[in-house]
Coordinates of C-alpha atoms in Angstrom, one line a residue:
Chain A
M1 CA 22.2 -25.2 29.8
V2 CA 20.1 -24.7 27.1
S3 CA 21.1 -23.2 23.7
K4 CA 20.6 -19.6 23.1
E5 CA 18.6 -20.4 20.1
E6 CA 16.8 -23.3 21.8
Q7 CA 15.6 -21.0 24.8
N8 CA 14.4 -18.6 21.9
S9 CA 12.2 -21.2 20.7
L10 CA 11.0 -22.3 24.0
S11 CA 8.7 -19.1 23.9
S12 CA 7.4 -17.1 21.1
F13 CA 7.9 -14.2 23.1
Q14 CA 9.0 -11.6 22.3
F15 CA 9.8 -10.2 26.0
E16 CA 8.9 -11.5 29.2
A17 CA 10.1 -10.6 33.0
R18 CA 8.6 -11.4 36.4
L19 CA 8.6 -9.8 39.6
T20 CA 8.5 -11.5 42.4
Q21 CA 5.8 -8.7 44.3
A22 CA 3.1 -7.5 42.6
S23 CA 2.6 -4.7 44.9
L24 CA 5.5 -2.6 42.9
I25 CA 3.9 -2.4 39.8
K26 CA 0.7 -1.7 41.7
K27 CA 2.0 1.5 43.7
I28 CA 3.3 2.2 41.0
L29 CA 0.1 2.0 38.7
E30 CA -1.6 4.2 41.7
A31 CA 1.6 7.0 41.5
I32 CA 1.2 7.8 37.8
K33 CA -2.8 7.0 36.8
D34 CA -4.4 10.6 38.2
L35 CA -1.5 12.5 35.9
V36 CA -1.4 10.3 32.8
T37 CA -4.1 8.4 30.8
D38 CA -2.0 6.7 28.6
A39 CA 1.0 5.3 28.3
N40 CA 4.0 3.7 26.1
F41 CA 5.7 0.7 28.3
D42 CA 9.4 0.5 26.5
C43 CA 10.9 -2.9 27.0
S44 CA 14.4 -3.2 26.0
P45 CA 16.9 -5.9 27.6
E46 CA 18.1 -2.9 29.9
G47 CA 14.9 -3.0 31.5
L48 CA 11.1 -1.5 31.2
S49 CA 10.8 2.0 31.4
L50 CA 7.9 4.4 31.0
Q51 CA 8.0 8.1 29.6
A52 CA 4.4 10.6 29.5
M53 CA 3.7 14.0 30.1
D54 CA 0.1 14.9 31.6
S55 CA -2.2 16.3 29.3
S56 CA -1.2 20.0 29.7
H57 CA 2.6 19.2 29.8
V58 CA 3.5 20.8 32.8
S59 CA 4.5 17.4 34.7
L60 CA 6.1 14.8 33.1
V61 CA 6.4 11.0 34.7
S62 CA 9.6 9.1 34.3
M63 CA 10.1 5.2 35.5
V64 CA 12.9 2.9 34.9
L65 CA 12.7 -0.7 36.1
H66 CA 16.3 -2.3 35.7
A67 CA 16.6 -5.4 34.4
Q68 CA 18.6 -7.0 37.3
G69 CA 15.9 -6.0 39.6
F70 CA 13.8 -8.6 38.1
E71 CA 13.3 -11.9 39.2
M72 CA 13.5 -13.3 35.5
F73 CA 13.8 -10.8 32.4
R74 CA 14.1 -11.6 28.8
C75 CA 13.9 -9.3 25.8
Q76 CA 14.7 -10.2 22.0
R77 CA 14.3 -6.8 20.9
A78 CA 13.0 -3.2 21.6
V79 CA 8.9 -3.6 21.8
S80 CA 6.9 -0.5 23.2
L81 CA 3.2 -1.5 25.1
G82 CA 0.6 1.0 24.3
I83 CA -1.3 0.9 27.6
N84 CA -4.3 2.5 29.0
L85 CA -3.7 2.8 32.6
A86 CA -7.2 2.6 33.5
S87 CA -7.5 -0.9 32.3
L88 CA -3.8 -1.9 33.2
T89 CA -5.3 -0.6 37.2
K90 CA -8.5 -3.0 36.3
I91 CA -6.5 -6.1 35.4
L92 CA -3.8 -5.3 38.5
K93 CA -6.5 -5.3 40.8
C94 CA -6.8 -8.7 40.4
A95 CA -3.2 -9.9 41.8
G96 CA -2.7 -10.3 45.5
N97 CA -0.1 -8.1 46.4
D98 CA 2.1 -10.8 47.2
D99 CA 1.9 -12.3 44.2
S100 CA 4.3 -13.2 41.8
I101 CA 3.7 -11.3 38.2
T102 CA 5.0 -12.1 35.3
L103 CA 4.4 -9.7 32.1
R104 CA 4.6 -10.6 28.5
A105 CA 4.6 -9.5 25.0
D106 CA 4.5 -11.5 21.8
E107 CA 6.1 -10.3 18.2
K108 CA 2.7 -8.6 16.8
G109 CA 2.5 -6.5 19.8
D110 CA -1.2 -6.1 19.6
K111 CA -1.7 -7.4 23.4
A112 CA 0.1 -8.1 26.4
E113 CA -0.8 -10.8 28.7
F114 CA 0.1 -11.1 32.4
V115 CA 0.0 -14.1 35.0
F116 CA -0.5 -13.5 38.4
E117 CA 0.7 -16.5 40.4
S118 CA -0.2 -16.6 44.2
Q119 CA 2.9 -17.7 46.8
S120 CA 1.5 -20.9 47.9
Q121 CA 1.5 -21.4 43.9
D122 CA -1.9 -22.9 43.8
R123 CA -3.4 -20.3 42.2
L124 CA -2.7 -19.1 38.4
S125 CA -4.6 -16.3 36.6
E126 CA -4.0 -15.0 33.3
F127 CA -5.1 -12.0 32.0
E128 CA -4.7 -10.7 28.1
L129 CA -5.0 -6.6 28.0
K130 CA -5.2 -5.1 24.8
L131 CA -2.3 -2.3 23.4
M132 CA -2.9 0.9 22.1
D133 CA -1.0 3.0 19.2
I134 CA 0.1 6.2 21.5
D135 CA 1.3 8.6 19.8
S136 CA 3.5 10.3 22.1
E137 CA 6.1 12.5 21.9
H138 CA 9.8 12.0 23.5
L139 CA 11.6 14.4 26.2
G140 CA 15.2 14.8 26.4
I141 CA 15.7 15.7 29.9
P142 CA 19.6 17.0 30.1
D143 CA 21.8 15.6 33.1
T144 CA 21.6 18.9 35.1
K145 CA 23.4 19.6 38.6
Y146 CA 21.2 21.0 40.7
S147 CA 21.6 23.9 42.6
A148 CA 19.8 22.3 45.7
I149 CA 19.2 18.5 46.7
V150 CA 16.8 18.1 49.7
E151 CA 16.3 14.9 50.9
M152 CA 13.4 14.1 52.9
P153 CA 10.3 11.4 54.4
S154 CA 8.2 10.8 52.0
S155 CA 5.3 11.0 54.4
E156 CA 6.7 14.1 55.6
Y157 CA 6.0 15.3 51.8
R158 CA 2.9 13.7 51.5
R159 CA 1.7 15.6 55.0
I160 CA 3.1 19.0 53.7
C161 CA 1.3 18.6 50.4
S162 CA -2.1 18.2 51.5
D163 CA -1.8 20.3 54.5
L164 CA -0.6 23.2 52.5
G165 CA -3.1 22.3 49.6
V166 CA -6.0 23.4 51.4
M167 CA -5.1 27.0 51.5
G168 CA -3.7 27.8 47.8
D169 CA -3.2 26.9 44.3
T170 CA 0.9 27.4 44.8
V171 CA 3.6 26.8 47.2
R172 CA 7.0 28.3 46.9
I173 CA 9.8 26.4 48.4
S174 CA 13.1 28.1 49.4
V175 CA 16.3 26.0 50.2
S176 CA 18.9 27.6 52.1
K177 CA 21.7 25.7 54.2
E178 CA 19.7 25.8 57.2
S179 CA 16.3 24.7 56.0
V180 CA 13.8 24.1 53.8
K181 CA 10.4 26.1 53.4
F182 CA 7.3 25.6 51.8
Q183 CA 5.0 28.8 51.4
V184 CA 1.1 29.0 50.5
D185 CA -0.3 32.1 50.3
G186 CA -4.5 31.7 49.9
D187 CA -7.8 33.6 49.8
I188 CA -8.1 32.6 53.3
G189 CA -5.0 33.2 54.7
K190 CA -1.0 31.8 54.3
G191 CA 0.7 29.1 55.9
S192 CA 4.2 27.8 56.4
V193 CA 5.8 24.3 56.7
C194 CA 9.8 24.8 57.4
L195 CA 12.3 21.4 58.0
H196 CA 15.5 22.2 58.9
P197 CA 17.8 19.2 58.9
S198 CA 18.6 17.0 61.4
S199 CA 21.2 16.8 63.6
V200 CA 20.9 13.1 65.3
V201 CA 20.4 10.0 62.3
D202 CA 18.7 7.4 64.4
K203 CA 16.8 6.2 61.7
P204 CA 18.1 6.6 58.3
T205 CA 14.7 7.2 57.0
E206 CA 13.0 10.2 58.8
V207 CA 16.0 12.4 57.8
V208 CA 16.5 15.6 56.2
K209 CA 19.2 16.2 54.4
I210 CA 20.1 19.2 52.3
S211 CA 22.7 19.7 49.9
L212 CA 23.2 23.7 48.4
E213 CA 25.3 25.2 45.7
E214 CA 23.2 28.2 46.1
P215 CA 19.7 28.8 48.0
V216 CA 16.7 28.2 45.0
D217 CA 13.2 30.4 45.8
M218 CA 10.4 28.6 44.1
I219 CA 7.1 28.8 43.2
F220 CA 5.1 25.0 41.7
S221 CA 1.5 24.4 41.5
I222 CA -0.1 22.4 44.6
R223 CA -1.9 20.5 42.6
Y224 CA 0.6 18.8 40.6
L225 CA 2.8 17.8 43.9
N226 CA -0.2 16.2 45.7
Y227 CA -0.3 14.4 42.4
F228 CA 3.3 12.7 43.2
A229 CA 2.7 12.6 46.5
K230 CA 1.1 9.2 45.6
A231 CA 4.1 7.6 44.7
A232 CA 5.1 7.7 48.8
P233 CA 3.9 4.2 49.3
L234 CA 7.3 3.2 46.7
S235 CA 10.0 4.5 49.0
D236 CA 10.6 5.9 52.5
T237 CA 12.3 8.5 51.3
V238 CA 11.6 11.1 48.8
T239 CA 14.4 13.6 46.5
L240 CA 13.3 17.0 45.7
S241 CA 16.1 18.2 42.8
L242 CA 15.5 22.3 42.0
S243 CA 17.7 24.7 40.2
K244 CA 16.3 28.4 39.5
D245 CA 13.8 28.4 36.8
F246 CA 14.6 24.7 35.8
P247 CA 11.7 22.2 36.4
L248 CA 12.1 20.6 39.8
Q249 CA 12.3 17.0 39.7
I250 CA 11.2 14.6 42.5
E251 CA 12.4 10.9 42.8
F252 CA 11.4 8.1 44.7
K253 CA 13.7 5.4 44.3
F254 CA 12.5 1.8 44.9
G255 CA 15.2 0.5 46.6
E256 CA 19.0 -0.5 45.1
Q257 CA 19.5 -1.1 42.0
M258 CA 15.7 -2.0 41.4
G259 CA 14.9 1.3 40.0
Y260 CA 12.9 4.5 40.0
L261 CA 10.0 6.9 39.9
R262 CA 10.8 10.5 38.9
Y263 CA 8.4 13.5 38.2
Y264 CA 9.2 16.4 36.5
L265 CA 7.3 19.5 36.9
A266 CA 7.8 23.1 35.2
P267 CA 8.1 26.0 37.8
K268 CA 5.3 28.9 37.5
I269 CA 7.3 32.2 36.3
D270 CA 6.6 35.6 38.3
Chain E
M1 CA -18.7 29.2 4.3
G2 CA -15.0 27.9 4.7
I3 CA -13.8 25.4 2.8
K4 CA -16.1 22.6 1.6
G5 CA -15.3 19.4 3.2
L6 CA -12.2 19.6 4.4
T7 CA -12.5 18.9 8.2
K8 CA -13.7 15.2 6.6
L9 CA -11.3 15.4 4.6
L10 CA -8.2 15.9 7.0
G11 CA -10.1 13.5 9.2
D12 CA -10.1 10.4 6.5
Y13 CA -6.9 11.2 5.1
A14 CA -4.3 13.0 7.8
P15 CA -5.7 11.7 11.1
S16 CA -2.8 12.9 13.1
C17 CA -3.7 16.3 12.3
V18 CA -6.3 17.2 14.5
Q19 CA -6.4 16.4 17.9
Q20 CA -8.8 16.8 20.5
Q21 CA -7.4 19.1 23.7
E22 CA -8.7 20.0 27.3
L23 CA -9.2 23.9 27.3
K24 CA -7.6 24.1 30.0
N25 CA -4.4 23.0 28.6
Y26 CA -4.2 26.4 27.0
F27 CA -3.2 28.5 29.8
G28 CA -0.6 30.6 28.7
R29 CA -1.3 30.9 25.3
K30 CA -2.3 33.2 23.6
I31 CA -4.7 32.7 20.6
A32 CA -6.0 35.1 18.2
I33 CA -9.7 34.8 17.8
D34 CA -11.9 35.4 14.4
A35 CA -13.8 37.8 16.2
S36 CA -17.1 38.8 13.4
M37 CA -17.6 34.9 13.6
N38 CA -17.7 34.4 16.7
I39 CA -20.5 37.5 17.6
Y40 CA -22.4 36.6 14.9
Q41 CA -23.2 33.2 16.8
F42 CA -23.9 34.9 20.0
L43 CA -26.7 36.7 17.5
S44 CA -28.1 33.3 16.5
A45 CA -27.3 30.2 18.1
V46 CA -27.0 31.2 21.3
R47 CA -30.5 32.9 21.9
A48 CA -31.9 29.9 19.8
G49 CA -34.9 29.7 20.9
A50 CA -35.8 32.8 22.5
D51 CA -35.8 36.3 21.7
N52 CA -32.3 38.2 21.8
L53 CA -31.1 39.7 25.4
R54 CA -31.9 42.9 25.1
N55 CA -32.0 46.5 27.4
E56 CA -34.4 48.9 28.1
A57 CA -33.7 50.7 24.9
G58 CA -34.8 47.9 23.0
E59 CA -31.2 47.2 21.7
V60 CA -30.0 43.6 21.2
T61 CA -27.0 43.1 24.3
S62 CA -26.9 39.3 23.9
H63 CA -23.8 39.5 22.3
L64 CA -22.5 42.0 25.1
S65 CA -23.4 38.8 27.4
G66 CA -21.6 36.0 25.6
L67 CA -18.3 37.9 24.4
F68 CA -18.0 39.2 28.5
Y69 CA -18.6 35.9 30.0
R70 CA -16.7 33.8 27.4
T71 CA -13.6 36.2 27.5
T72 CA -13.5 36.1 31.3
R73 CA -14.0 32.2 31.4
L74 CA -10.9 32.0 29.1
M75 CA -8.8 34.9 30.8
E76 CA -9.3 32.5 34.0
L77 CA -7.6 29.7 32.5
G78 CA -4.9 31.6 31.8
I79 CA -5.4 32.5 28.0
M80 CA -4.8 35.2 26.4
P81 CA -7.4 35.9 24.0
C82 CA -6.6 38.7 21.2
Y83 CA -9.6 39.6 18.8
V84 CA -9.5 40.1 15.2
F85 CA -12.1 41.8 13.7
D86 CA -12.8 41.5 9.8
G87 CA -11.8 44.5 7.8
K88 CA -13.5 45.7 4.4
P89 CA -13.9 41.8 1.9
P90 CA -11.6 41.6 -1.1
E91 CA -13.3 42.2 -4.4
L92 CA -13.8 38.3 -5.1
K93 CA -15.9 37.6 -2.3
S94 CA -18.4 39.8 -3.2
G95 CA -20.6 36.4 -5.4
E96 CA -20.4 34.9 -1.9
L97 CA -21.6 37.8 0.0
S98 CA -23.8 39.0 -2.5
K99 CA -25.5 35.5 -1.6
R100 CA -25.6 35.6 1.4
I101 CA -27.5 38.6 1.4
E102 CA -29.8 37.6 -0.8
A103 CA -30.0 33.8 1.6
R104 CA -31.2 36.8 4.7
R105 CA -33.6 38.9 2.5
Q106 CA -35.4 35.4 1.7
A107 CA -35.2 35.1 5.5
E108 CA -36.2 38.0 6.4
A109 CA -39.7 37.6 3.9
S110 CA -40.5 34.2 5.0
A111 CA -40.2 35.3 8.6
A112 CA -42.2 38.4 8.0
L113 CA -44.8 35.6 6.5
A114 CA -44.8 33.1 9.1
K115 CA -45.6 35.6 12.4
E116 CA -48.4 37.3 9.8
E117 CA -49.9 33.1 9.7
G118 CA -49.2 32.9 13.1
D119 CA -46.7 29.9 12.7
V120 CA -44.6 30.6 15.7
E121 CA -42.0 27.4 15.1
A122 CA -41.4 28.5 11.4
Y123 CA -40.6 32.3 12.7
E124 CA -38.4 31.3 14.8
K125 CA -36.3 29.5 12.7
F126 CA -36.6 32.4 9.8
N127 CA -35.9 34.7 12.2
R128 CA -32.3 33.3 13.6
R129 CA -31.0 33.6 9.9
V130 CA -31.8 37.5 10.0
N131 CA -29.4 38.1 12.8
K132 CA -26.9 40.4 10.9
V133 CA -24.0 41.9 12.4
S134 CA -24.5 45.5 12.2
P135 CA -21.5 48.3 12.6
E136 CA -23.4 49.2 15.9
V137 CA -22.8 45.5 17.3
I138 CA -19.0 45.6 16.2
E139 CA -18.6 49.0 18.0
Q140 CA -20.2 48.1 21.4
S141 CA -18.3 44.4 21.5
K142 CA -15.0 46.4 20.3
R143 CA -15.9 49.1 23.6
L144 CA -16.3 46.6 25.9
L145 CA -13.2 44.5 25.2
R146 CA -11.1 47.7 25.1
L147 CA -12.8 47.9 28.8
M148 CA -11.4 44.5 29.6
G149 CA -7.7 45.3 28.4
I150 CA -7.9 43.0 26.2
P151 CA -6.0 43.8 22.4
I152 CA -7.8 44.0 19.2
L153 CA -7.0 44.3 15.7
E154 CA -8.9 45.2 12.7
A155 CA -7.7 43.5 9.8
P156 CA -7.3 45.1 6.4
E157 CA -9.6 42.1 5.0
E158 CA -10.0 39.4 6.7
A159 CA -9.9 38.4 9.8
E160 CA -8.8 34.8 9.3
A161 CA -6.0 36.2 7.2
Q162 CA -4.2 38.5 9.3
C163 CA -5.2 35.5 12.4
A164 CA -2.9 33.2 10.4
S165 CA 0.0 36.4 9.4
L166 CA 0.1 36.1 13.4
C167 CA 0.4 32.7 13.7
K168 CA 2.8 32.2 11.3
E169 CA 5.2 35.0 12.9
N170 CA 4.4 33.1 16.3
L171 CA 2.9 36.2 17.7
V172 CA -0.2 34.0 19.0
Y173 CA 0.3 30.0 19.7
A174 CA -3.2 29.7 17.0
T175 CA -6.1 31.0 15.2
A176 CA -9.5 29.5 16.8
S177 CA -12.2 29.7 14.2
E178 CA -14.2 27.5 13.0
D179 CA -13.5 28.8 9.5
M180 CA -11.3 25.7 7.9
D181 CA -9.8 28.4 5.4
S182 CA -7.4 29.6 8.5
L183 CA -5.6 26.6 7.4
T184 CA -6.0 27.7 4.0
F185 CA -4.2 31.0 4.8
G186 CA -1.5 29.2 5.9
S187 CA -1.9 29.0 10.1
S188 CA 0.0 27.0 12.1
K189 CA -2.2 25.8 14.6
V190 CA -5.9 26.6 14.5
I191 CA -8.4 25.6 16.9
R192 CA -11.8 25.3 16.6
Q193 CA -15.2 24.9 19.1
L194 CA -12.4 26.8 21.5
W195 CA -14.9 29.5 22.0
V196 CA -18.5 27.4 22.1
G197 CA -15.7 25.1 24.3
A198 CA -15.5 28.0 27.1
T199 CA -19.0 27.8 28.5
S200 CA -19.2 26.1 32.0
T201 CA -21.8 23.7 30.3
A202 CA -19.9 23.2 27.2
E203 CA -17.0 20.7 28.9
K204 CA -20.0 18.6 30.6
K205 CA -21.3 18.2 27.4
G206 CA -17.7 17.4 26.1
I207 CA -17.5 19.7 24.1
H208 CA -14.1 20.5 23.5
P209 CA -11.5 22.3 21.5
L210 CA -9.9 20.5 18.4
E211 CA -6.0 21.3 17.6
F212 CA -5.5 21.2 13.2
S213 CA -2.0 21.5 13.0
L214 CA -1.2 22.1 9.0
E215 CA 2.3 20.8 9.4
K216 CA 0.6 17.5 10.1
A217 CA -1.9 17.7 7.5
L218 CA 0.8 18.7 4.7
L219 CA 3.0 16.1 6.1
E220 CA 0.3 13.2 6.2
L221 CA -1.1 14.4 2.8
N222 CA 2.3 14.5 1.2
F223 CA 1.0 18.1 -0.5
S224 CA 3.4 21.5 -0.3
Y225 CA 1.7 24.3 0.6
E226 CA 0.8 25.7 -2.7
Q227 CA -1.0 22.1 -3.6
F228 CA -2.8 22.4 -0.6
I229 CA -4.4 26.0 -1.1
D230 CA -5.0 24.6 -4.8
L231 CA -6.7 21.3 -2.5
C232 CA -9.1 24.0 -1.1
I233 CA -9.8 26.0 -3.9
L234 CA -11.0 23.1 -5.6
C235 CA -13.3 21.5 -2.8
G236 CA -14.9 25.2 -2.8
C237 CA -13.9 28.3 -0.7
D238 CA -15.9 31.2 -0.6
Y239 CA -14.2 33.3 -3.3
L240 CA -15.0 30.7 -6.1
D241 CA -17.7 29.4 -7.3
S242 CA -18.1 25.3 -6.4
I243 CA -17.5 23.0 -9.4
R244 CA -20.7 20.7 -9.6
G245 CA -19.7 17.4 -9.2
I246 CA -16.1 18.0 -7.6
G247 CA -16.3 17.5 -3.8
P248 CA -13.5 16.6 -1.7
Y249 CA -12.2 13.6 -2.3
K250 CA -12.6 14.0 -6.0
A251 CA -11.0 16.9 -5.6
F252 CA -7.8 15.3 -3.2
N253 CA -7.4 12.7 -5.8
L254 CA -7.1 15.0 -8.6
I255 CA -4.6 17.2 -6.7
R256 CA -3.2 14.1 -6.0
K257 CA -2.3 13.0 -9.8
H258 CA -2.1 16.0 -11.6
G259 CA 0.6 18.0 -8.8
N260 CA -1.5 21.7 -9.4
L261 CA -4.8 23.1 -10.0
E262 CA -3.7 23.8 -13.5
G263 CA -4.1 19.7 -14.1
A264 CA -6.9 18.8 -12.4
L265 CA -8.4 21.6 -14.5
E266 CA -7.7 20.4 -17.5
E267 CA -9.2 16.4 -16.5
I268 CA -12.6 18.2 -15.1
K269 CA -13.0 20.5 -17.9
E270 CA -13.6 16.4 -20.0
K271 CA -16.5 16.2 -17.6
H272 CA -17.8 18.9 -15.5
D273 CA -18.9 22.3 -16.2
V274 CA -16.3 24.3 -14.8
P275 CA -17.7 28.0 -14.1
D276 CA -16.9 30.2 -16.7
H277 CA -15.8 33.2 -14.5
F278 CA -13.1 31.1 -12.7
P279 CA -10.3 33.2 -11.8
Y280 CA -8.6 30.4 -9.6
D281 CA -5.5 32.0 -10.0
K282 CA -6.6 35.3 -8.2
A283 CA -8.3 33.0 -5.2
R284 CA -4.8 31.6 -5.2
E285 CA -3.1 34.9 -4.5
L286 CA -5.7 35.5 -2.1
F287 CA -4.0 32.5 0.3
L288 CA -1.0 33.0 -0.8
K289 CA -0.4 36.7 -0.3
P290 CA -3.6 38.5 1.7
K291 CA -3.9 42.0 2.6
V292 CA -2.6 41.7 6.3
H293 CA -1.0 44.1 8.7
S294 CA 2.6 43.4 9.0
P295 CA 3.4 41.3 11.6
S296 CA 6.0 43.1 12.9
S297 CA 3.6 46.1 13.5
V298 CA 1.4 44.5 15.2
V299 CA 1.7 44.7 19.2
L300 CA -0.2 42.2 21.0
E301 CA -0.3 43.5 25.2
W302 CA -2.6 42.8 28.0
S303 CA -3.5 45.1 30.2
P304 CA -5.6 45.3 33.1
P305 CA -9.6 45.6 33.0
D306 CA -11.1 48.6 33.7
E307 CA -14.5 47.7 36.1
Q308 CA -15.3 50.7 36.5
G309 CA -16.1 51.1 33.0
I310 CA -17.5 47.9 32.5
I311 CA -20.1 47.9 35.1
Q312 CA -21.1 51.3 33.5
M313 CA -21.3 49.5 29.9
L314 CA -22.4 45.9 31.1
V315 CA -25.0 47.0 34.2
H316 CA -26.2 50.7 33.6
E317 CA -26.5 51.4 30.2
S318 CA -27.1 47.5 29.2
N319 CA -29.4 46.3 32.5
F320 CA -26.7 43.6 33.0
N321 CA -27.4 41.9 36.8
E322 CA -24.4 43.7 38.9
D323 CA -23.6 41.2 41.2
N324 CA -23.3 38.5 38.4
I325 CA -20.7 41.1 36.8
R326 CA -18.9 41.9 39.7
K327 CA -18.9 38.0 40.5
A328 CA -17.0 37.4 36.7
L329 CA -15.0 40.8 37.3
K330 CA -13.4 39.1 40.9
R331 CA -12.2 35.9 38.3
L332 CA -11.0 38.2 35.5
A333 CA -8.8 40.0 38.1
H334 CA -7.6 36.5 39.4
S335 CA -6.5 35.6 35.9
K336 CA -3.0 36.6 36.2
H337 CA -1.9 33.9 38.3
A338 CA -3.1 31.0 35.8
S339 CA -1.1 32.3 33.3
S340 CA 2.3 32.1 34.6
Q341 CA 2.7 28.2 34.7
G342 CA 5.5 27.3 32.5
R343 CA 5.9 24.0 30.3
L344 CA 7.9 21.7 30.0
E345 CA 9.0 21.9 26.6
N346 CA 10.5 25.0 27.3
F347 CA 13.1 22.9 29.4
F348 CA 13.5 20.3 27.9
S349 CA 13.5 19.4 24.0
I350 CA 11.6 16.8 22.2
K351 CA 13.5 13.7 20.7
P352 CA 12.9 13.2 17.3
K353 CA 11.0 10.4 16.5
E354 CA 12.9 6.8 15.4
Q355 CA 11.4 6.0 12.2
Q356 CA 9.1 3.2 12.5
D357 CA 9.7 0.2 10.8
P358 CA 6.1 0.1 8.7
S359 CA 6.0 -3.7 8.6
T360 CA 5.9 -3.8 12.6
D361 CA 3.0 -1.2 13.3
K362 CA 0.4 -3.2 12.5
K363 CA -1.9 -1.0 15.3
R364 CA -4.2 1.1 13.5
K365 CA -4.2 4.9 14.2
A366 CA -7.5 5.7 15.8
P367 CA -10.1 7.4 14.5
V368 CA -10.0 11.2 15.0
F369 CA -13.8 11.8 15.5
S370 CA -15.4 9.3 17.1
P371 CA -16.9 11.3 20.4
K372 CA -15.0 8.4 22.5
R373 CA -11.9 7.6 21.1
N374 CA -11.9 4.1 21.0
K375 CA -8.1 3.1 20.1
R376 CA -8.1 -0.6 20.6
R377 CA -8.3 -3.2 18.3

């Protein structure tokens, strides 16, 4: 057992964390890089988090990775790492999906280090990324009791968005006790997809569940819903939470205890 | 025009007050556009090289073309423009105006001379300066805008001042003008290059709107609004002759040192010639309390376009291509959908920034005006 002081002296890094699978970070990045160009990764003793809006301030990404989800997580003082996501993507391309990934940042906060280690531990690659000073606004998201919560397979969500996206720009989402309906009305015609809650629960990942306080009927931009669909590989299921005249929340959970990726999208007003 | 060197000064001393924006991000925003200047641009820069577009009777119509297509483009993106026209110029401006008239007269003379000598290049160069926004041009523009269902407003005096008052009362999100005195008049937000950006080619060329925030500028300069006005007057505005030898940087240091224009002038007098006629208090008064319509009396309403009327005016009277106009009208009709998208700020509140420990803030701020924002160290 090493004492706390000794532990601190072992490394000069303010922040150090290791994940066993680089694929998680890679997928997270794929899911947000089209929406946001630069973002602050906030490291605190609780974990790693990110909040960013797209440039038009219509949608928001909120990502949380809990400290206990990491193989190793050390953070003495909260630091914010301003990262250009396109640059980070380039670096993460160099990591294999099964590599372990270690992220470090030192006191100065002007660069972040990435270490990728192959499973057999015979290959070690190290990269350094210059950080940026990002002036971003942090939004306070109120705790909300949503009127309608729909859980469905991520693949189904992705399919609906891409199918309806060819028909028009906006989709009307209506949730009732019996079903959730996605409708689009475009120049060439119109279409709709209706899902009913599953009666038989064979595979928990293919279930459609609706919990309803009151029916909702709202309009959203399909373009953004399609951006969010990029997160489908992160989770088998997705949860859509809606309330009248309130932003839609779409959540992808990374498994128990690990964390989540949430998107918020401002509605269209008729 | 405007405030001399203010843009550069802000870029250096208050970099966070300038932000490059995407035109499309202004969807749903109401924006007051300083009309006279933009129309002037059409008559000069837009048609540089070629003659202005003319109808059969030989009257210039390029302002109509520009106004129509750019307004359509803005509307299509869901932006709600309102045009503000200049009224009677304030008395103080007569000096500046007579200079402009003199410049135009000279240009006319030079153009005529160049034409006589057959020097095409010189002719074009001078001829471009001759264009003047005539009352007819303004009337036609207003007629077109009315047909398009766009609100227009005639300022009692300066259009920028009227825009600023709309902006202060939150009737519009920002003032769109190239003239930096919009900021001096107190517009909370001024957008430059909105108008030039409203073309299909502008975005490809990387011309993006620049958004200036008065609040951030004052915060970073550590000036009160009154001090900012003093700074602008000292830099050189449209209403007073500028003082030789005093540029924006000297002006900034002087106001910072003395806190106001009076003190600064005392120091300047020792080394520089202050014009005999320098009624700075009047200029200050003009910026602080310009003649404007009270915002409460202003109603901004966007109505559906009168398609028949537009066809009549542009196709039958001005010889525009009917197909093109009809295509644009279709886009205009679609524009209603674009402005319905909500913004997250309307639902979630922005958290106040935590005070940063200056010692840890070692990362340098990016220069705002470099075309590629190279923010990395």
